[in-house]
Amino acid sequence: DGGITQSPKYLFRKEGQNVTLSCEQNLNHDAMYWYRQDPGQGLRLIYYSQIVNDFQKGDIAEGYSVSREKKESFPLTVTSAQKNPTAFYLCASSIRGLATGELFFGEGSRLTVL
Amino acid sequence: QKEVEQDPGPLSVPEGAIVSLNCTYSNSAFQYFMWYRQYSRKGPELLMYTYSSGNKEDGRFTAQVDKSSKYISLFIRDSQPSDSATYLCAMTLNAGGTSYGKLTFGQGTILTVHP
């Protein structure tokens, strides 16, 4: 089955530690995205990548880093510089050039910083 | 002021009711409009998308866009308990160029349909 796999689903970390969230897709999509979801705030774009070895900052990139070494993978690192990292993180992908702009989402990773 | 405003609810209705979910936006350059449905602890999934002003129907769901008023709506007829979810409106400037795939989301409306 094609889809997006995020891991881990739940993650607890101590304050000051870096955390890496995994995102893998087998949909052969060129573009991948990371969103953050907080209660009452909808989804906010952290980073996105249109092609391998290229990525751009979204609206709330501070304290986060990404890499795109393979088409299938787009890991997100939440660094200790992120002031409020506790949130639900969603990875998504899309076909470049698709008129609807449809995003396919993974099931999310919930990060709790203690 | 946020670019997209959506009443977060929560909204609770009896089974069979007609549900109206709404979003307003401030950027008149938005061209594509979408509704995503998100079940608890899951990722959102695309429910409907529209491009032009007017109505688009798909089964029990109708998406409405009024570009002159910068207002979009999603209507659910004969609502079912399985419709209980968070509904997110989303919009994008266009389908090409650097804005492609960069959706701006509303805050989401939590809907509960009780039997």
PDB file of C-alpha atoms in Angstrom:
ATOM      1  CA  ASP A   1       0.000   0.000   0.000  1.00  0.00           C
ATOM      2  CA  GLY A   2       1.242   3.469  -0.885  1.00  0.00           C
ATOM      3  CA  GLY A   3       1.382   6.070   1.780  1.00  0.00           C
ATOM      4  CA  ILE A   4       3.349   8.148   4.238  1.00  0.00           C
ATOM      5  CA  THR A   5       4.860   6.618   7.347  1.00  0.00           C
ATOM      6  CA  GLN A   6       5.791   8.757  10.303  1.00  0.00           C
ATOM      7  CA  SER A   7       7.675   7.489  13.313  1.00  0.00           C
ATOM      8  CA  PRO A   8       7.563   7.434  16.202  1.00  0.00           C
ATOM      9  CA  LYS A   9       3.873   8.106  16.870  1.00  0.00           C
ATOM     10  CA  TYR A  10       4.549   9.269  20.406  1.00  0.00           C
ATOM     11  CA  LEU A  11       7.788  10.684  21.746  1.00  0.00           C
ATOM     12  CA  PHE A  12       8.786  12.064  25.104  1.00  0.00           C
ATOM     13  CA  ARG A  13      11.970  14.039  25.554  1.00  0.00           C
ATOM     14  CA  LYS A  14      13.615  16.142  28.174  1.00  0.00           C
ATOM     15  CA  GLU A  15      14.014  19.850  27.645  1.00  0.00           C
ATOM     16  CA  GLY A  16      17.239  20.711  25.831  1.00  0.00           C
ATOM     17  CA  GLN A  17      17.473  17.511  23.825  1.00  0.00           C
ATOM     18  CA  ASN A  18      17.345  17.373  20.047  1.00  0.00           C
ATOM     19  CA  VAL A  19      14.751  15.050  18.548  1.00  0.00           C
ATOM     20  CA  THR A  20      14.466  13.678  15.019  1.00  0.00           C
ATOM     21  CA  LEU A  21      11.100  12.694  13.547  1.00  0.00           C
ATOM     22  CA  SER A  22      11.084  10.307  10.621  1.00  0.00           C
ATOM     23  CA  CYS A  23       8.936  10.650   7.485  1.00  0.00           C
ATOM     24  CA  GLU A  24       9.029   8.150   4.623  1.00  0.00           C
ATOM     25  CA  GLN A  25       6.784   8.034   1.555  1.00  0.00           C
ATOM     26  CA  ASN A  26       6.393   5.453  -1.201  1.00  0.00           C
ATOM     27  CA  LEU A  27       4.034   7.507  -3.362  1.00  0.00           C
ATOM     28  CA  ASN A  28       6.833   8.678  -5.665  1.00  0.00           C
ATOM     29  CA  HIS A  29       5.924  12.272  -4.838  1.00  0.00           C
ATOM     30  CA  ASP A  30       8.460  14.999  -5.476  1.00  0.00           C
ATOM     31  CA  ALA A  31       7.322  17.460  -2.830  1.00  0.00           C
ATOM     32  CA  MET A  32       7.298  16.883   0.925  1.00  0.00           C
ATOM     33  CA  TYR A  33       6.255  19.087   3.825  1.00  0.00           C
ATOM     34  CA  TRP A  34       6.326  19.333   7.599  1.00  0.00           C
ATOM     35  CA  TYR A  35       3.454  20.962   9.471  1.00  0.00           C
ATOM     36  CA  ARG A  36       2.950  21.615  13.140  1.00  0.00           C
ATOM     37  CA  GLN A  37      -0.534  21.425  14.659  1.00  0.00           C
ATOM     38  CA  ASP A  38      -1.449  23.044  17.968  1.00  0.00           C
ATOM     39  CA  PRO A  39      -4.941  23.226  19.483  1.00  0.00           C
ATOM     40  CA  GLY A  40      -6.892  26.155  18.081  1.00  0.00           C
ATOM     41  CA  GLN A  41      -4.177  27.114  15.592  1.00  0.00           C
ATOM     42  CA  GLY A  42      -4.661  24.819  12.643  1.00  0.00           C
ATOM     43  CA  LEU A  43      -1.643  23.625  10.677  1.00  0.00           C
ATOM     44  CA  ARG A  44       1.445  25.783  10.297  1.00  0.00           C
ATOM     45  CA  LEU A  45       4.152  25.065   7.740  1.00  0.00           C
ATOM     46  CA  ILE A  46       7.634  24.406   9.127  1.00  0.00           C
ATOM     47  CA  TYR A  47       9.669  23.359   6.064  1.00  0.00           C
ATOM     48  CA  TYR A  48       8.969  22.087   2.595  1.00  0.00           C
ATOM     49  CA  SER A  49      10.977  20.477  -0.181  1.00  0.00           C
ATOM     50  CA  GLN A  50      10.076  20.444  -3.863  1.00  0.00           C
ATOM     51  CA  ILE A  51      12.934  18.203  -4.979  1.00  0.00           C
ATOM     52  CA  VAL A  52      15.796  16.176  -3.547  1.00  0.00           C
ATOM     53  CA  ASN A  53      18.644  18.182  -1.992  1.00  0.00           C
ATOM     54  CA  ASP A  54      16.539  21.327  -1.862  1.00  0.00           C
ATOM     55  CA  PHE A  55      14.238  22.688   0.832  1.00  0.00           C
ATOM     56  CA  GLN A  56      12.772  26.006   1.951  1.00  0.00           C
ATOM     57  CA  LYS A  57      11.708  27.481   5.252  1.00  0.00           C
ATOM     58  CA  GLY A  58       8.036  27.728   5.962  1.00  0.00           C
ATOM     59  CA  ASP A  59       6.297  30.110   8.316  1.00  0.00           C
ATOM     60  CA  ILE A  60       7.718  28.763  11.592  1.00  0.00           C
ATOM     61  CA  ALA A  61      11.146  27.281  10.747  1.00  0.00           C
ATOM     62  CA  GLU A  62      13.049  28.655  13.745  1.00  0.00           C
ATOM     63  CA  GLY A  63      14.355  25.866  15.969  1.00  0.00           C
ATOM     64  CA  TYR A  64      13.846  23.171  13.327  1.00  0.00           C
ATOM     65  CA  SER A  65      16.078  21.604  10.680  1.00  0.00           C
ATOM     66  CA  VAL A  66      15.466  19.182   7.812  1.00  0.00           C
ATOM     67  CA  SER A  67      17.317  17.255   5.139  1.00  0.00           C
ATOM     68  CA  ARG A  68      16.199  15.776   1.818  1.00  0.00           C
ATOM     69  CA  GLU A  69      18.900  13.363   0.684  1.00  0.00           C
ATOM     70  CA  LYS A  70      16.461  10.888  -0.812  1.00  0.00           C
ATOM     71  CA  LYS A  71      13.165  11.383  -2.597  1.00  0.00           C
ATOM     72  CA  GLU A  72      11.395   9.079  -0.158  1.00  0.00           C
ATOM     73  CA  SER A  73      12.646  10.600   3.076  1.00  0.00           C
ATOM     74  CA  PHE A  74      12.274  13.990   4.758  1.00  0.00           C
ATOM     75  CA  PRO A  75      13.314  13.839   8.448  1.00  0.00           C
ATOM     76  CA  LEU A  76      12.652  16.737  10.798  1.00  0.00           C
ATOM     77  CA  THR A  77      14.919  17.591  13.716  1.00  0.00           C
ATOM     78  CA  VAL A  78      13.442  19.576  16.571  1.00  0.00           C
ATOM     79  CA  THR A  79      16.398  21.300  18.162  1.00  0.00           C
ATOM     80  CA  SER A  80      16.859  22.635  21.662  1.00  0.00           C
ATOM     81  CA  ALA A  81      16.454  26.123  20.180  1.00  0.00           C
ATOM     82  CA  GLN A  82      12.750  25.501  19.589  1.00  0.00           C
ATOM     83  CA  LYS A  83      11.118  27.276  22.521  1.00  0.00           C
ATOM     84  CA  ASN A  84       7.844  25.383  22.628  1.00  0.00           C
ATOM     85  CA  PRO A  85       8.346  22.022  20.898  1.00  0.00           C
ATOM     86  CA  THR A  86       5.429  20.116  22.420  1.00  0.00           C
ATOM     87  CA  ALA A  87       3.012  19.630  19.517  1.00  0.00           C
ATOM     88  CA  PHE A  88       1.554  17.261  16.939  1.00  0.00           C
ATOM     89  CA  TYR A  89       3.798  17.082  13.858  1.00  0.00           C
ATOM     90  CA  LEU A  90       2.455  16.121  10.465  1.00  0.00           C
ATOM     91  CA  CYS A  91       4.420  15.157   7.385  1.00  0.00           C
ATOM     92  CA  ALA A  92       2.821  15.435   3.950  1.00  0.00           C
ATOM     93  CA  SER A  93       3.683  14.930   0.299  1.00  0.00           C
ATOM     94  CA  SER A  94       2.258  16.008  -3.030  1.00  0.00           C
ATOM     95  CA  ILE A  95       2.741  15.577  -6.753  1.00  0.00           C
ATOM     96  CA  ARG A  96       4.403  18.565  -8.340  1.00  0.00           C
ATOM     97  CA  GLY A  97       2.161  20.310 -10.809  1.00  0.00           C
ATOM     98  CA  LEU A  98      -1.094  18.852  -9.514  1.00  0.00           C
ATOM     99  CA  ALA A  99      -3.754  21.499  -9.944  1.00  0.00           C
ATOM    100  CA  THR A 100      -5.641  20.696  -6.785  1.00  0.00           C
ATOM    101  CA  GLY A 101      -2.594  21.098  -4.593  1.00  0.00           C
ATOM    102  CA  GLU A 102      -3.717  18.016  -2.683  1.00  0.00           C
ATOM    103  CA  LEU A 103      -1.506  17.018   0.204  1.00  0.00           C
ATOM    104  CA  PHE A 104      -1.297  13.431   1.446  1.00  0.00           C
ATOM    105  CA  PHE A 105      -0.622  13.304   5.169  1.00  0.00           C
ATOM    106  CA  GLY A 106       0.951  10.782   7.472  1.00  0.00           C
ATOM    107  CA  GLU A 107      -0.642   9.882  10.799  1.00  0.00           C
ATOM    108  CA  GLY A 108       1.486  12.306  12.739  1.00  0.00           C
ATOM    109  CA  SER A 109       3.998  12.240  15.565  1.00  0.00           C
ATOM    110  CA  ARG A 110       3.085  13.648  18.951  1.00  0.00           C
ATOM    111  CA  LEU A 111       6.084  15.125  20.727  1.00  0.00           C
ATOM    112  CA  THR A 112       5.954  15.958  24.417  1.00  0.00           C
ATOM    113  CA  VAL A 113       8.851  17.755  26.027  1.00  0.00           C
ATOM    114  CA  LEU A 114       9.016  17.305  29.771  1.00  0.00           C
TER     115      LEU A 114
ATOM    116  CA  GLN B   1      -5.243  39.251  11.775  1.00  0.00           C
ATOM    117  CA  LYS B   2      -4.907  35.711  10.461  1.00  0.00           C
ATOM    118  CA  GLU B   3      -5.154  35.172   6.723  1.00  0.00           C
ATOM    119  CA  VAL B   4      -7.791  32.496   7.230  1.00  0.00           C
ATOM    120  CA  GLU B   5     -10.312  32.511  10.051  1.00  0.00           C
ATOM    121  CA  GLN B   6     -12.378  29.510  11.006  1.00  0.00           C
ATOM    122  CA  ASP B   7     -14.716  29.148  13.950  1.00  0.00           C
ATOM    123  CA  PRO B   8     -13.088  26.416  16.068  1.00  0.00           C
ATOM    124  CA  GLY B   9     -16.365  25.334  17.624  1.00  0.00           C
ATOM    125  CA  PRO B  10     -16.763  22.799  19.077  1.00  0.00           C
ATOM    126  CA  LEU B  11     -19.968  22.049  17.234  1.00  0.00           C
ATOM    127  CA  SER B  12     -22.320  19.346  18.492  1.00  0.00           C
ATOM    128  CA  VAL B  13     -25.359  18.284  16.444  1.00  0.00           C
ATOM    129  CA  PRO B  14     -27.845  15.397  16.454  1.00  0.00           C
ATOM    130  CA  GLU B  15     -27.680  12.728  13.793  1.00  0.00           C
ATOM    131  CA  GLY B  16     -29.482  13.799  10.621  1.00  0.00           C
ATOM    132  CA  ALA B  17     -28.852  17.522  11.100  1.00  0.00           C
ATOM    133  CA  ILE B  18     -27.501  19.816   8.420  1.00  0.00           C
ATOM    134  CA  VAL B  19     -24.089  21.140   9.374  1.00  0.00           C
ATOM    135  CA  SER B  20     -22.584  24.372   8.118  1.00  0.00           C
ATOM    136  CA  LEU B  21     -18.848  25.007   8.481  1.00  0.00           C
ATOM    137  CA  ASN B  22     -17.379  28.326   7.429  1.00  0.00           C
ATOM    138  CA  CYS B  23     -14.127  30.139   6.759  1.00  0.00           C
ATOM    139  CA  THR B  24     -13.326  33.706   5.870  1.00  0.00           C
ATOM    140  CA  TYR B  25     -10.085  34.880   4.333  1.00  0.00           C
ATOM    141  CA  SER B  26      -8.366  38.180   3.776  1.00  0.00           C
ATOM    142  CA  ASN B  27      -6.085  37.521   0.791  1.00  0.00           C
ATOM    143  CA  SER B  28      -8.053  37.973  -2.424  1.00  0.00           C
ATOM    144  CA  ALA B  29      -5.240  36.210  -4.337  1.00  0.00           C
ATOM    145  CA  PHE B  30      -6.292  32.797  -3.022  1.00  0.00           C
ATOM    146  CA  GLN B  31      -7.555  30.738  -5.958  1.00  0.00           C
ATOM    147  CA  TYR B  32      -7.910  27.119  -4.803  1.00  0.00           C
ATOM    148  CA  PHE B  33     -10.013  26.143  -1.809  1.00  0.00           C
ATOM    149  CA  MET B  34     -10.053  22.851   0.005  1.00  0.00           C
ATOM    150  CA  TRP B  35     -11.718  21.109   2.910  1.00  0.00           C
ATOM    151  CA  TYR B  36      -9.812  18.486   4.845  1.00  0.00           C
ATOM    152  CA  ARG B  37     -11.274  16.095   7.409  1.00  0.00           C
ATOM    153  CA  GLN B  38      -9.165  14.912  10.327  1.00  0.00           C
ATOM    154  CA  TYR B  39     -10.198  12.089  12.608  1.00  0.00           C
ATOM    155  CA  SER B  40      -8.793  11.997  16.107  1.00  0.00           C
ATOM    156  CA  ARG B  41      -5.070  11.180  16.251  1.00  0.00           C
ATOM    157  CA  LYS B  42      -4.865  10.878  12.466  1.00  0.00           C
ATOM    158  CA  GLY B  43      -3.558  13.034   9.631  1.00  0.00           C
ATOM    159  CA  PRO B  44      -5.976  15.168   7.593  1.00  0.00           C
ATOM    160  CA  GLU B  45      -7.433  13.814   4.354  1.00  0.00           C
ATOM    161  CA  LEU B  46      -8.762  15.826   1.448  1.00  0.00           C
ATOM    162  CA  LEU B  47     -12.542  15.931   1.389  1.00  0.00           C
ATOM    163  CA  MET B  48     -13.293  18.440  -1.354  1.00  0.00           C
ATOM    164  CA  TYR B  49     -11.624  21.121  -3.400  1.00  0.00           C
ATOM    165  CA  THR B  50     -13.015  23.946  -5.496  1.00  0.00           C
ATOM    166  CA  TYR B  51     -11.592  26.549  -7.784  1.00  0.00           C
ATOM    167  CA  SER B  52     -14.326  28.894  -8.898  1.00  0.00           C
ATOM    168  CA  SER B  53     -17.070  30.677  -7.022  1.00  0.00           C
ATOM    169  CA  GLY B  54     -20.245  28.672  -6.687  1.00  0.00           C
ATOM    170  CA  ASN B  55     -21.242  25.273  -5.354  1.00  0.00           C
ATOM    171  CA  LYS B  56     -19.701  21.850  -5.745  1.00  0.00           C
ATOM    172  CA  GLU B  57     -21.564  18.789  -4.560  1.00  0.00           C
ATOM    173  CA  ASP B  58     -20.274  15.344  -3.637  1.00  0.00           C
ATOM    174  CA  GLY B  59     -22.804  13.057  -2.020  1.00  0.00           C
ATOM    175  CA  ARG B  60     -23.863  14.552   1.294  1.00  0.00           C
ATOM    176  CA  PHE B  61     -21.207  17.271   1.090  1.00  0.00           C
ATOM    177  CA  THR B  62     -21.468  20.635  -0.648  1.00  0.00           C
ATOM    178  CA  ALA B  63     -18.609  23.111  -0.874  1.00  0.00           C
ATOM    179  CA  GLN B  64     -19.466  26.723  -1.548  1.00  0.00           C
ATOM    180  CA  VAL B  65     -17.111  29.528  -2.498  1.00  0.00           C
ATOM    181  CA  ASP B  66     -17.949  33.219  -2.618  1.00  0.00           C
ATOM    182  CA  LYS B  67     -14.808  35.026  -3.783  1.00  0.00           C
ATOM    183  CA  SER B  68     -16.459  38.437  -3.714  1.00  0.00           C
ATOM    184  CA  SER B  69     -17.122  38.053   0.008  1.00  0.00           C
ATOM    185  CA  LYS B  70     -13.947  36.015   0.655  1.00  0.00           C
ATOM    186  CA  TYR B  71     -16.040  33.322   2.283  1.00  0.00           C
ATOM    187  CA  ILE B  72     -16.178  29.561   1.885  1.00  0.00           C
ATOM    188  CA  SER B  73     -18.509  27.001   3.401  1.00  0.00           C
ATOM    189  CA  LEU B  74     -18.908  23.270   3.712  1.00  0.00           C
ATOM    190  CA  PHE B  75     -22.398  21.842   4.189  1.00  0.00           C
ATOM    191  CA  ILE B  76     -23.014  18.319   5.413  1.00  0.00           C
ATOM    192  CA  ARG B  77     -26.514  16.945   4.876  1.00  0.00           C
ATOM    193  CA  ASP B  78     -27.984  14.085   6.908  1.00  0.00           C
ATOM    194  CA  SER B  79     -24.983  14.141   9.237  1.00  0.00           C
ATOM    195  CA  GLN B  80     -23.832  10.822  10.675  1.00  0.00           C
ATOM    196  CA  PRO B  81     -21.834   9.943  13.808  1.00  0.00           C
ATOM    197  CA  SER B  82     -19.033   8.884  11.430  1.00  0.00           C
ATOM    198  CA  ASP B  83     -18.786  12.539  10.346  1.00  0.00           C
ATOM    199  CA  SER B  84     -17.467  13.416  13.810  1.00  0.00           C
ATOM    200  CA  ALA B  85     -14.039  14.870  13.157  1.00  0.00           C
ATOM    201  CA  THR B  86     -12.128  18.125  12.860  1.00  0.00           C
ATOM    202  CA  TYR B  87     -12.768  19.946   9.583  1.00  0.00           C
ATOM    203  CA  LEU B  88     -10.049  22.200   8.247  1.00  0.00           C
ATOM    204  CA  CYS B  89     -10.435  24.683   5.451  1.00  0.00           C
ATOM    205  CA  ALA B  90      -7.340  25.376   3.362  1.00  0.00           C
ATOM    206  CA  MET B  91      -6.467  27.571   0.442  1.00  0.00           C
ATOM    207  CA  THR B  92      -3.575  28.309  -1.857  1.00  0.00           C
ATOM    208  CA  LEU B  93      -2.580  31.089  -4.207  1.00  0.00           C
ATOM    209  CA  ASN B  94      -2.206  28.941  -7.300  1.00  0.00           C
ATOM    210  CA  ALA B  95      -1.137  25.474  -8.367  1.00  0.00           C
ATOM    211  CA  GLY B  96       2.177  26.434  -9.879  1.00  0.00           C
ATOM    212  CA  GLY B  97       5.328  28.297  -9.056  1.00  0.00           C
ATOM    213  CA  THR B  98       6.813  28.780  -5.641  1.00  0.00           C
ATOM    214  CA  SER B  99       3.474  28.877  -3.874  1.00  0.00           C
ATOM    215  CA  TYR B 100       2.563  25.413  -5.044  1.00  0.00           C
ATOM    216  CA  GLY B 101       1.548  23.127  -2.220  1.00  0.00           C
ATOM    217  CA  LYS B 102       1.863  25.884   0.356  1.00  0.00           C
ATOM    218  CA  LEU B 103      -1.563  25.720   1.811  1.00  0.00           C
ATOM    219  CA  THR B 104      -2.830  28.172   4.383  1.00  0.00           C
ATOM    220  CA  PHE B 105      -5.098  26.411   6.840  1.00  0.00           C
ATOM    221  CA  GLY B 106      -7.885  27.599   9.065  1.00  0.00           C
ATOM    222  CA  GLN B 107      -7.845  26.684  12.750  1.00  0.00           C
ATOM    223  CA  GLY B 108     -10.204  23.745  12.263  1.00  0.00           C
ATOM    224  CA  THR B 109     -13.742  23.132  13.567  1.00  0.00           C
ATOM    225  CA  ILE B 110     -14.351  20.195  15.868  1.00  0.00           C
ATOM    226  CA  LEU B 111     -17.644  18.520  14.945  1.00  0.00           C
ATOM    227  CA  THR B 112     -19.472  15.893  16.985  1.00  0.00           C
ATOM    228  CA  VAL B 113     -22.568  14.196  15.605  1.00  0.00           C
ATOM    229  CA  HIS B 114     -24.386  12.319  18.355  1.00  0.00           C
ATOM    230  CA  PRO B 115     -26.856   9.491  17.716  1.00  0.00           C
TER     231      PRO B 115
END
